[in-house]
Short mmCIF file of C-alpha atoms in Angstrom, two decimals:
data_model
loop_
_atom_site.label_atom_id
_atom_site.label_comp_id
_atom_site.label_asym_id
_atom_site.label_seq_id
_atom_site.Cartn_x
_atom_site.Cartn_y
_atom_site.Cartn_z
CA UNK A 1 -0.20 -0.26 0.11
CA UNK A 2 1.20 4.16 -0.60
CA UNK A 3 2.44 5.40 2.18
CA UNK A 4 3.44 8.70 1.79
CA UNK A 5 1.49 10.75 -0.54
CA UNK A 6 -0.91 9.35 -3.14
CA UNK A 7 -0.11 9.51 -6.84
CA UNK A 8 -1.28 11.87 -9.46
CA UNK A 9 -4.23 9.88 -9.76
CA UNK A 10 -5.90 11.03 -7.01
CA UNK A 11 -5.72 14.73 -4.98
CA UNK A 12 -3.39 15.14 -1.88
CA UNK A 13 -6.90 15.84 0.07
CA UNK A 14 -5.70 12.69 1.94
CA UNK A 15 -1.83 11.39 2.85
CA UNK A 16 -0.40 10.04 5.57
CA UNK A 17 2.38 12.80 7.65
CA UNK A 18 4.68 12.50 11.00
CA UNK A 19 3.37 14.29 14.07
CA UNK A 20 4.60 14.34 17.53
CA UNK A 21 1.69 12.74 19.10
CA UNK A 22 2.40 10.14 16.70
CA UNK A 23 6.42 8.58 16.95
CA UNK A 24 7.30 6.77 14.06
CA UNK A 25 4.46 5.70 12.39
CA UNK A 26 2.51 8.14 9.82
CA UNK A 27 -0.48 9.29 10.36
CA UNK A 28 -3.82 9.79 7.51
CA UNK A 29 -4.35 13.45 6.66
CA UNK A 30 -6.86 15.64 5.26
CA UNK A 31 -6.07 18.58 4.40
CA UNK A 32 -3.58 19.49 7.84
CA UNK A 33 -5.51 17.84 9.99
CA UNK A 34 -4.98 14.26 11.23
CA UNK A 35 -7.78 11.05 11.29
CA UNK A 36 -7.34 10.22 14.31
CA UNK A 37 -8.33 13.32 15.77
CA UNK A 38 -11.07 14.17 14.19
CA UNK A 39 -12.09 10.60 14.99
CA UNK A 40 -11.74 11.84 18.69
CA UNK A 41 -13.38 14.82 18.48
CA UNK A 42 -16.61 13.61 17.18
CA UNK A 43 -16.92 9.53 16.83
CA UNK A 44 -17.42 6.97 14.24
CA UNK A 45 -18.28 6.73 11.45
CA UNK A 46 -17.52 9.44 10.28
CA UNK A 47 -17.93 11.42 7.20
CA UNK A 48 -14.60 13.91 5.76
CA UNK A 49 -14.08 16.29 3.97
CA UNK A 50 -11.43 18.58 2.37
CA UNK A 51 -12.82 21.69 1.17
CA UNK A 52 -9.39 22.92 -0.53
CA UNK A 53 -9.22 19.70 -2.81
CA UNK A 54 -12.82 20.23 -3.93
CA UNK A 55 -11.90 23.70 -5.06
CA UNK A 56 -8.83 22.36 -6.43
CA UNK A 57 -11.12 20.24 -8.78
CA UNK A 58 -13.98 22.99 -9.97
CA UNK A 59 -10.91 25.63 -10.47
CA UNK A 60 -9.08 22.77 -12.87
CA UNK A 61 -12.61 21.26 -14.19
CA UNK A 62 -13.60 25.53 -15.42
CA UNK A 63 -10.13 25.90 -16.42
CA UNK A 64 -10.56 23.04 -18.81
CA UNK A 65 -13.56 25.02 -21.01
CA UNK A 66 -12.41 27.96 -20.53
CA UNK A 67 -12.03 28.53 -24.73
CA UNK A 68 -16.03 28.16 -24.84
CA UNK A 69 -18.53 30.67 -23.23
CA UNK A 70 -20.01 27.82 -20.12
CA UNK A 71 -21.01 26.76 -16.78
CA UNK A 72 -20.60 24.54 -15.03
CA UNK A 73 -23.67 23.31 -12.81
CA UNK A 74 -22.71 20.81 -10.03
CA UNK A 75 -24.59 18.11 -9.67
CA UNK A 76 -26.43 17.84 -6.28
CA UNK A 77 -27.48 14.39 -6.55
CA UNK A 78 -23.98 13.31 -5.73
CA UNK A 79 -23.17 15.33 -2.23
CA UNK A 80 -25.86 17.95 -1.51
CA UNK A 81 -24.90 19.00 2.11
CA UNK A 82 -24.81 22.33 2.83
CA UNK A 83 -21.44 23.50 3.41
CA UNK A 84 -20.47 22.52 -0.29
CA UNK A 85 -23.63 23.42 -1.72
CA UNK A 86 -22.49 27.28 -0.55
CA UNK A 87 -18.66 26.91 -1.10
CA UNK A 88 -19.68 26.00 -4.80
CA UNK A 89 -22.30 28.20 -4.79
CA UNK A 90 -19.19 31.11 -4.28
CA UNK A 91 -16.85 30.10 -6.87
CA UNK A 92 -19.98 30.73 -9.19
CA UNK A 93 -21.02 27.49 -9.60
CA UNK A 94 -24.93 26.25 -11.24
CA UNK A 95 -26.45 23.26 -10.25
CA UNK A 96 -28.16 20.18 -11.45
CA UNK A 97 -31.26 19.34 -9.10
CA UNK A 98 -33.46 16.29 -10.18
CA UNK A 99 -36.13 17.00 -7.69
CA UNK A 100 -37.82 19.70 -5.23
CA UNK A 101 -35.48 19.41 -2.66
CA UNK A 102 -31.92 19.03 -4.24
CA UNK A 103 -33.50 22.98 -5.44
CA UNK A 104 -34.84 24.08 -2.18
CA UNK A 105 -31.22 23.75 -1.23
CA UNK A 106 -30.08 25.60 -3.72
CA UNK A 107 -31.94 27.98 -3.07
CA UNK A 108 -31.56 28.39 0.90
CA UNK A 109 -27.30 28.48 -0.09
CA UNK A 110 -28.31 30.89 -2.25
CA UNK A 111 -31.63 32.61 -4.21
CA UNK A 112 -29.86 34.27 -7.27
CA UNK A 113 -27.90 30.50 -7.71
CA UNK A 114 -31.46 29.44 -9.30
CA UNK A 115 -30.60 31.59 -12.24
CA UNK A 116 -28.14 28.79 -13.09
CA UNK A 117 -29.86 26.21 -12.35
CA UNK A 118 -31.20 23.30 -14.88
CA UNK A 119 -33.96 20.73 -13.06
CA UNK A 120 -33.37 16.86 -14.58
CA UNK A 121 -35.50 14.09 -13.69
CA UNK A 122 -37.69 11.66 -15.04
CA UNK A 123 -40.64 11.83 -12.68
CA UNK A 124 -40.75 15.61 -12.02
CA UNK A 125 -44.47 16.65 -9.85
CA UNK A 126 -46.34 20.03 -10.89
CA UNK A 127 -45.22 21.13 -7.23
CA UNK A 128 -42.00 20.65 -8.23
CA UNK A 129 -42.54 22.48 -11.68
CA UNK A 130 -44.66 24.94 -9.65
CA UNK A 131 -41.10 26.03 -7.75
CA UNK A 132 -39.29 25.30 -9.99
CA UNK A 133 -40.81 28.93 -12.31
CA UNK A 134 -41.38 30.66 -9.44
CA UNK A 135 -37.17 30.32 -8.53
CA UNK A 136 -36.88 31.09 -12.50
CA UNK A 137 -34.19 28.04 -13.05
CA UNK A 138 -32.15 28.59 -16.06
CA UNK A 139 -33.57 25.75 -17.88
CA UNK A 140 -36.10 22.43 -18.00
CA UNK A 141 -34.50 19.31 -19.23
CA UNK A 142 -37.49 17.22 -20.09
CA UNK A 143 -37.56 14.07 -20.58
CA UNK A 144 -40.94 12.87 -22.50
CA UNK A 145 -44.03 14.52 -23.50
CA UNK A 146 -46.80 13.73 -21.49
CA UNK A 147 -43.77 15.93 -19.06
CA UNK A 148 -43.57 18.78 -21.81
CA UNK A 149 -47.51 18.41 -21.70
CA UNK A 150 -47.66 19.23 -17.83
CA UNK A 151 -44.64 21.68 -17.51
CA UNK A 152 -47.44 23.89 -20.53
CA UNK A 153 -49.78 23.36 -17.86
CA UNK A 154 -48.11 24.88 -15.14
CA UNK A 155 -46.45 27.65 -16.44
CA UNK A 156 -49.79 28.84 -18.72
CA UNK A 157 -51.13 28.71 -15.51
CA UNK A 158 -48.24 30.57 -13.44
CA UNK A 159 -48.42 33.59 -16.31
CA UNK A 160 -44.48 32.08 -17.13
CA UNK A 161 -42.15 30.79 -19.54
CA UNK A 162 -40.48 27.93 -19.16
CA UNK A 163 -37.43 27.58 -20.64
CA UNK A 164 -37.03 24.05 -22.25
CA UNK A 165 -34.22 22.25 -23.98
CA UNK A 166 -35.30 18.43 -24.48
CA UNK A 167 -33.09 15.63 -22.76
CA UNK A 168 -31.72 13.10 -25.75
CA UNK A 169 -31.20 9.83 -25.59
CA UNK A 170 -28.65 9.23 -28.40
CA UNK A 171 -28.20 5.84 -27.77
CA UNK A 172 -24.46 5.90 -26.94
CA UNK A 173 -23.17 2.34 -24.81
CA UNK A 174 -20.76 3.59 -22.14
CA UNK A 175 -18.86 1.45 -19.77
CA UNK A 176 -20.05 1.36 -16.68
CA UNK A 177 -22.34 0.07 -14.86
CA UNK A 178 -25.42 -1.10 -15.64
CA UNK A 179 -27.61 0.63 -13.05
CA UNK A 180 -26.02 4.37 -14.06
CA UNK A 181 -25.81 3.80 -18.28
CA UNK A 182 -28.88 5.50 -19.03
CA UNK A 183 -27.98 6.39 -22.84
CA UNK A 184 -29.12 3.46 -24.07
CA UNK A 185 -33.36 3.32 -25.69
CA UNK A 186 -33.86 0.36 -23.12
CA UNK A 187 -32.85 3.05 -20.10
CA UNK A 188 -36.00 4.59 -18.49
CA UNK A 189 -34.47 8.45 -19.68
CA UNK A 190 -34.68 10.69 -22.02
CA UNK A 191 -36.63 10.84 -25.64
CA UNK A 192 -35.18 8.79 -28.13
CA UNK A 193 -32.84 11.40 -30.53
CA UNK A 194 -34.59 10.44 -33.62
CA UNK A 195 -38.03 11.29 -31.88
CA UNK A 196 -36.15 15.16 -31.01
CA UNK A 197 -37.22 17.45 -34.49
CA UNK A 198 -41.10 16.73 -34.74
CA UNK A 199 -41.77 17.23 -30.48
CA UNK A 200 -39.72 20.65 -30.60
CA UNK A 201 -41.65 21.58 -33.67
CA UNK A 202 -44.97 21.04 -31.36
CA UNK A 203 -43.02 22.47 -28.14
CA UNK A 204 -42.28 25.32 -29.92
CA UNK A 205 -46.73 25.89 -30.88
CA UNK A 206 -47.46 26.57 -27.04
CA UNK A 207 -46.62 30.10 -25.69
CA UNK A 208 -45.66 28.82 -21.96
CA UNK A 209 -42.30 27.24 -23.00
CA UNK A 210 -39.50 28.40 -24.68
CA UNK A 211 -37.57 26.30 -26.63
CA UNK A 212 -33.45 27.27 -25.43
CA UNK A 213 -31.62 23.90 -25.56
CA UNK A 214 -30.84 20.42 -26.15
CA UNK A 215 -29.24 18.48 -23.06
CA UNK A 216 -28.04 15.37 -23.30
CA UNK A 217 -26.33 12.06 -20.34
CA UNK A 218 -25.40 8.79 -21.18
CA UNK A 219 -24.36 7.73 -17.63
CA UNK A 220 -22.69 8.38 -14.32
CA UNK A 221 -18.86 6.68 -13.86
CA UNK A 222 -17.37 6.69 -17.38
CA UNK A 223 -14.01 6.88 -17.37
CA UNK A 224 -13.37 6.70 -21.91
CA UNK A 225 -13.25 9.82 -23.33
CA UNK A 226 -14.91 8.62 -26.43
CA UNK A 227 -18.45 7.39 -25.95
CA UNK A 228 -19.05 11.54 -25.20
CA UNK A 229 -16.77 12.39 -27.82
CA UNK A 230 -19.75 10.31 -29.92
CA UNK A 231 -22.62 11.50 -28.04
CA UNK A 232 -21.76 15.03 -28.98
CA UNK A 233 -21.38 13.97 -32.83
CA UNK A 234 -24.96 12.81 -32.32
CA UNK A 235 -26.25 16.51 -30.44
CA UNK A 236 -24.56 18.40 -32.48
CA UNK A 237 -26.00 17.12 -35.97
CA UNK A 238 -29.77 17.67 -34.05
CA UNK A 239 -28.50 20.92 -32.91
CA UNK A 240 -27.47 22.04 -36.89
CA UNK A 241 -30.89 20.68 -37.79
CA UNK A 242 -33.60 22.82 -35.19
CA UNK A 243 -31.67 25.49 -36.37
CA UNK A 244 -31.73 24.64 -39.53
CA UNK A 245 -35.73 24.06 -38.46
CA UNK A 246 -36.09 27.61 -37.48
CA UNK A 247 -35.51 27.11 -33.31
CA UNK A 248 -33.08 28.86 -31.47
CA UNK A 249 -31.10 26.27 -29.00
CA UNK A 250 -28.82 28.37 -26.88
CA UNK A 251 -27.41 25.54 -24.80
CA UNK A 252 -26.57 22.84 -25.28
CA UNK A 253 -26.49 20.66 -21.71
CA UNK A 254 -23.98 18.11 -22.21
CA UNK A 255 -25.06 16.26 -18.68
CA UNK A 256 -22.28 14.80 -16.70
CA UNK A 257 -20.43 10.70 -15.98
CA UNK A 258 -16.96 11.93 -15.95
CA UNK A 259 -15.63 8.81 -13.94
CA UNK A 260 -12.84 8.64 -10.92
CA UNK A 261 -10.66 6.00 -10.37
CA UNK A 262 -11.73 4.33 -7.73
CA UNK A 263 -9.06 0.93 -7.88
CA UNK A 264 -6.53 2.29 -10.43
CA UNK A 265 -4.85 5.73 -9.27
CA UNK A 266 -2.84 5.53 -11.79
CA UNK A 267 -2.49 7.33 -14.55
CA UNK A 268 -3.27 10.60 -16.50
CA UNK A 269 -3.87 13.35 -13.56
CA UNK A 270 -6.99 14.76 -12.98
CA UNK A 271 -5.75 17.77 -15.72
CA UNK A 272 -4.52 15.85 -17.64
CA UNK A 273 -7.96 13.47 -17.85
CA UNK A 274 -10.51 16.57 -18.50
CA UNK A 275 -8.50 17.95 -20.49
CA UNK A 276 -9.11 15.31 -22.43
CA UNK A 277 -13.11 15.16 -21.54
CA UNK A 278 -12.75 18.90 -22.94
CA UNK A 279 -12.08 18.52 -26.41
CA UNK A 280 -14.12 15.46 -26.80
CA UNK A 281 -17.37 18.00 -25.82
CA UNK A 282 -16.28 21.26 -27.06
CA UNK A 283 -14.82 19.86 -31.23
CA UNK A 284 -17.85 18.69 -32.05
CA UNK A 285 -20.21 22.21 -30.95
CA UNK A 286 -17.75 23.92 -32.93
CA UNK A 287 -19.46 26.66 -34.97
CA UNK A 288 -22.90 25.76 -33.63
CA UNK A 289 -22.52 29.39 -31.05
CA UNK A 290 -23.88 28.22 -28.17
CA UNK A 291 -23.57 28.18 -24.24
CA UNK A 292 -22.43 25.06 -23.23
CA UNK A 293 -23.68 23.40 -19.88
CA UNK A 294 -22.00 20.89 -18.00
CA UNK A 295 -22.82 18.58 -14.57
CA UNK A 296 -20.18 16.57 -12.80
CA UNK A 297 -20.29 15.55 -8.97
CA UNK A 298 -18.08 12.45 -8.52
CA UNK A 299 -15.75 14.22 -9.70
CA UNK A 300 -15.51 16.99 -8.15
CA UNK A 301 -16.96 15.96 -4.68
CA UNK A 302 -15.75 11.64 -5.13
CA UNK A 303 -11.96 11.54 -3.90
CA UNK A 304 -12.79 14.57 -2.27
CA UNK A 305 -14.66 12.89 0.83
CA UNK A 306 -13.26 9.96 3.29
CA UNK A 307 -15.43 7.66 5.63
CA UNK A 308 -13.23 7.14 9.18
CA UNK A 309 -14.73 3.39 10.51
CA UNK A 310 -13.47 1.57 13.50
CA UNK A 311 -12.11 -1.80 13.63
CA UNK A 312 -15.18 -3.62 16.43
CA UNK A 313 -13.84 -7.24 15.48
CA UNK A 314 -11.41 -9.72 14.65
CA UNK A 315 -12.95 -12.76 13.10
CA UNK A 316 -12.87 -15.76 11.76
CA UNK A 317 -14.69 -18.27 10.44
CA UNK A 318 -12.57 -21.30 9.14
CA UNK A 319 -10.06 -20.02 6.88
CA UNK A 320 -11.65 -16.48 6.62
CA UNK A 321 -11.39 -13.63 8.53
CA UNK A 322 -13.52 -10.36 8.92
CA UNK A 323 -12.72 -7.54 10.15
CA UNK A 324 -16.05 -5.75 11.62
CA UNK A 325 -16.34 -1.98 11.91
CA UNK A 326 -18.41 0.24 13.76
CA UNK A 327 -19.97 2.02 9.76
CA UNK A 328 -22.30 0.15 7.99
CA UNK A 329 -23.94 -0.04 4.68
CA UNK A 330 -26.24 2.27 6.02
CA UNK A 331 -23.60 4.30 5.58
CA UNK A 332 -21.68 3.62 2.31
CA UNK A 333 -24.07 1.57 0.14
CA UNK A 334 -21.99 1.82 -2.92
CA UNK A 335 -20.11 -1.69 -2.60
CA UNK A 336 -23.14 -3.30 -1.63
CA UNK A 337 -25.06 -1.86 -4.16
CA UNK A 338 -23.16 -2.24 -6.71
CA UNK A 339 -20.77 -4.03 -5.85
CA UNK A 340 -18.08 -1.12 -6.01
CA UNK A 341 -14.61 -0.67 -5.27
CA UNK A 342 -13.49 1.65 -2.61
CA UNK A 343 -9.64 1.45 -1.29
CA UNK A 344 -9.54 1.21 2.81
CA UNK A 345 -5.95 1.77 4.54
CA UNK A 346 -5.86 2.39 7.87
CA UNK A 347 -5.87 5.29 9.55
CA UNK A 348 -2.08 4.66 11.19
CA UNK A 349 0.06 3.79 8.97
CA UNK A 350 1.57 0.01 9.65
CA UNK A 351 5.04 2.05 7.73
CA UNK A 352 7.46 1.35 4.89
CA UNK A 353 9.60 -0.95 6.79
CA UNK A 354 6.05 -3.31 7.55
CA UNK A 355 4.97 -2.35 4.21
CA UNK A 356 8.21 -4.05 2.89
CA UNK A 357 7.45 -7.55 4.72
CA UNK A 358 4.10 -8.11 3.20
CA UNK A 359 3.15 -8.26 6.74
CA UNK A 360 -0.74 -8.33 5.78
CA UNK A 361 -3.91 -10.92 5.72
CA UNK A 362 -6.52 -10.83 3.46
CA UNK A 363 -10.64 -10.19 4.71
CA UNK A 364 -13.83 -9.24 4.23
CA UNK A 365 -14.36 -5.67 5.65
CA UNK A 366 -17.65 -5.10 7.31
CA UNK A 367 -20.51 -4.40 8.85
CA UNK A 368 -22.90 -5.08 11.88
CA UNK A 369 -25.79 -4.76 10.21
CA UNK A 370 -28.26 -8.14 9.49
CA UNK A 371 -27.19 -8.98 6.32
CA UNK A 372 -24.69 -11.08 4.30
CA UNK A 373 -24.59 -7.51 1.76
CA UNK A 374 -23.36 -5.29 4.57
CA UNK A 375 -19.86 -4.63 3.36
CA UNK A 376 -17.24 -2.54 1.82
CA UNK A 377 -14.81 -4.86 1.19
CA UNK A 378 -14.45 -9.21 0.45
CA UNK A 379 -10.54 -10.64 -0.17
CA UNK A 380 -9.23 -7.54 0.42
CA UNK A 381 -5.46 -7.91 1.42
CA UNK A 382 -5.30 -5.47 4.24
CA UNK A 383 -2.23 -4.11 6.72
CA UNK A 384 -2.95 -6.70 10.65
CA UNK A 385 -4.90 -3.88 11.92
CA UNK A 386 -6.42 -4.56 15.33
CA UNK A 387 -8.87 -4.22 16.66
CA UNK A 388 -9.69 -0.34 17.79
CA UNK A 389 -7.77 0.65 14.80
CA UNK A 390 -9.37 3.51 12.37
CA UNK A 391 -9.60 2.86 9.11
CA UNK A 392 -10.79 4.81 6.05
CA UNK A 393 -12.73 4.38 2.43
CA UNK A 394 -11.27 6.44 0.48
CA UNK A 395 -12.97 8.27 -2.77
CA UNK A 396 -16.86 7.86 -0.53
CA UNK A 397 -16.89 12.17 -1.00
CA UNK A 398 -19.71 11.09 -4.12
CA UNK A 399 -22.30 9.30 -3.56
CA UNK A 400 -21.61 8.50 0.21
CA UNK A 401 -24.23 10.28 2.48
CA UNK A 402 -26.73 11.34 0.11
CA UNK A 403 -27.68 7.30 -0.30
CA UNK A 404 -26.86 6.82 3.42
CA UNK A 405 -30.17 5.18 5.53
CA UNK A 406 -31.80 5.16 8.52
CA UNK A 407 -31.89 0.94 7.99
CA UNK A 408 -31.55 -1.54 11.39
CA UNK A 409 -32.50 2.52 13.05
CA UNK A 410 -29.12 3.11 12.53
CA UNK A 411 -28.72 7.38 13.64
CA UNK A 412 -26.29 8.28 10.26
CA UNK A 413 -22.92 9.48 10.56
CA UNK A 414 -22.25 12.90 11.20
CA UNK A 415 -19.60 15.07 8.24
CA UNK A 416 -17.34 17.17 8.83
CA UNK A 417 -15.33 19.64 6.23
CA UNK A 418 -11.95 19.99 6.72
CA UNK A 419 -10.47 23.65 5.22
CA UNK A 420 -6.56 23.96 6.28
CA UNK A 421 -5.92 23.60 9.72
CA UNK A 422 -9.62 24.23 10.65
CA UNK A 423 -12.63 21.59 10.30
CA UNK A 424 -16.42 22.14 11.18
CA UNK A 425 -19.06 20.33 11.41
CA UNK A 426 -21.07 20.57 8.50
CA UNK A 427 -24.04 18.10 9.64
CA UNK A 428 -24.62 16.64 13.27
CA UNK A 429 -24.26 13.12 13.80
CA UNK A 430 -28.05 12.07 14.28
CA UNK A 431 -29.77 9.89 17.36
CA UNK A 432 -32.03 7.89 17.81
CA UNK A 433 -34.64 11.07 19.10
CA UNK A 434 -34.27 12.69 15.50
CA UNK A 435 -35.40 8.76 14.31
CA UNK A 436 -38.95 8.03 15.81
CA UNK A 437 -39.53 12.12 15.96
CA UNK A 438 -41.73 11.43 12.79
CA UNK A 439 -43.85 8.14 14.38
CA UNK A 440 -46.28 7.96 16.41
#
């Protein structure tokens, strides 16, 4: 395992450093703070995020698209903590929301941010549409003809004009988990691209709608830029056809989906990857005179977060070894839901000399929930770990807390935002009283 700064594939949000208290063993830090200290202060399980890493990755993403008119609309579903949204809003970021609740989070952070909000999702309710119309969001991404009719009716009753883009389904395959692939006709998302022009024509006849753009999103956790390039070729072709039909297309929403290297952090650094991604998107759009909307989420916040957990017990069943930790699938669902890989490292480094001696063991890292599917890793080789030791589940800044639940009546973890040498609680740890408050 790595015992120094992590390599170029990931930002240096979490790294080992010796401290006066740690004697000869380096401790894992977030920015300038040792995770052992955070665990002592705030308990475990604990989500820890690096504000400096979020800023760095946001600036890198913005810089890659500097040659074109664009707005980065951070995907709120990746991590919707209000403090993280506020941090991004202060950087001038827009937002991609998929529910009325996410829109309300953005409005609580900054009412003015609504003008840079795109509202996506296949099942917008009339109440959500009315709230978005009242907030004057930048764009509604429409996913079906039925939704188009519902929005037109809501806008007419509110005496407003809704700016719309049709989310087209380009039928482009992407190598990712089938649960997070969205760009094929077999998926519930979007309108088949070949059916878009007739629907745009019908929409142009509705006075409460303002055709403003074309939208697309082919999935999440995509590592190869080729599917993005193929998608943009099809979107560019459609945009030219729509412009020839007389529609004023101001925006092309390219969606999100750029992945992060959970399992193999080697390879190009983030700036190189985003530059390649930017070139793949921008090249097909040259000459179209459109404003590009981008919806990154995971690639901004994923590597900026870790889930801190403590080993409760070591257990052996025959030849099988287990580390039972105090975090569980209700805290981080991705391994159970997707069989997703997260690197797991000890907070107290075993030291380079021990690592060279290969003092390790193969274990399953599991939680306390009464489900066989409650695991973070299976047959994972880790340095020998003792009861009471701290582990960090890395790259947990995206789709961690937002997917958390109270299964087994487990209170959700606290969240801490670290910025240099300072830290603050950005979500307090839940109590049992919180969980039963609404019940009778």
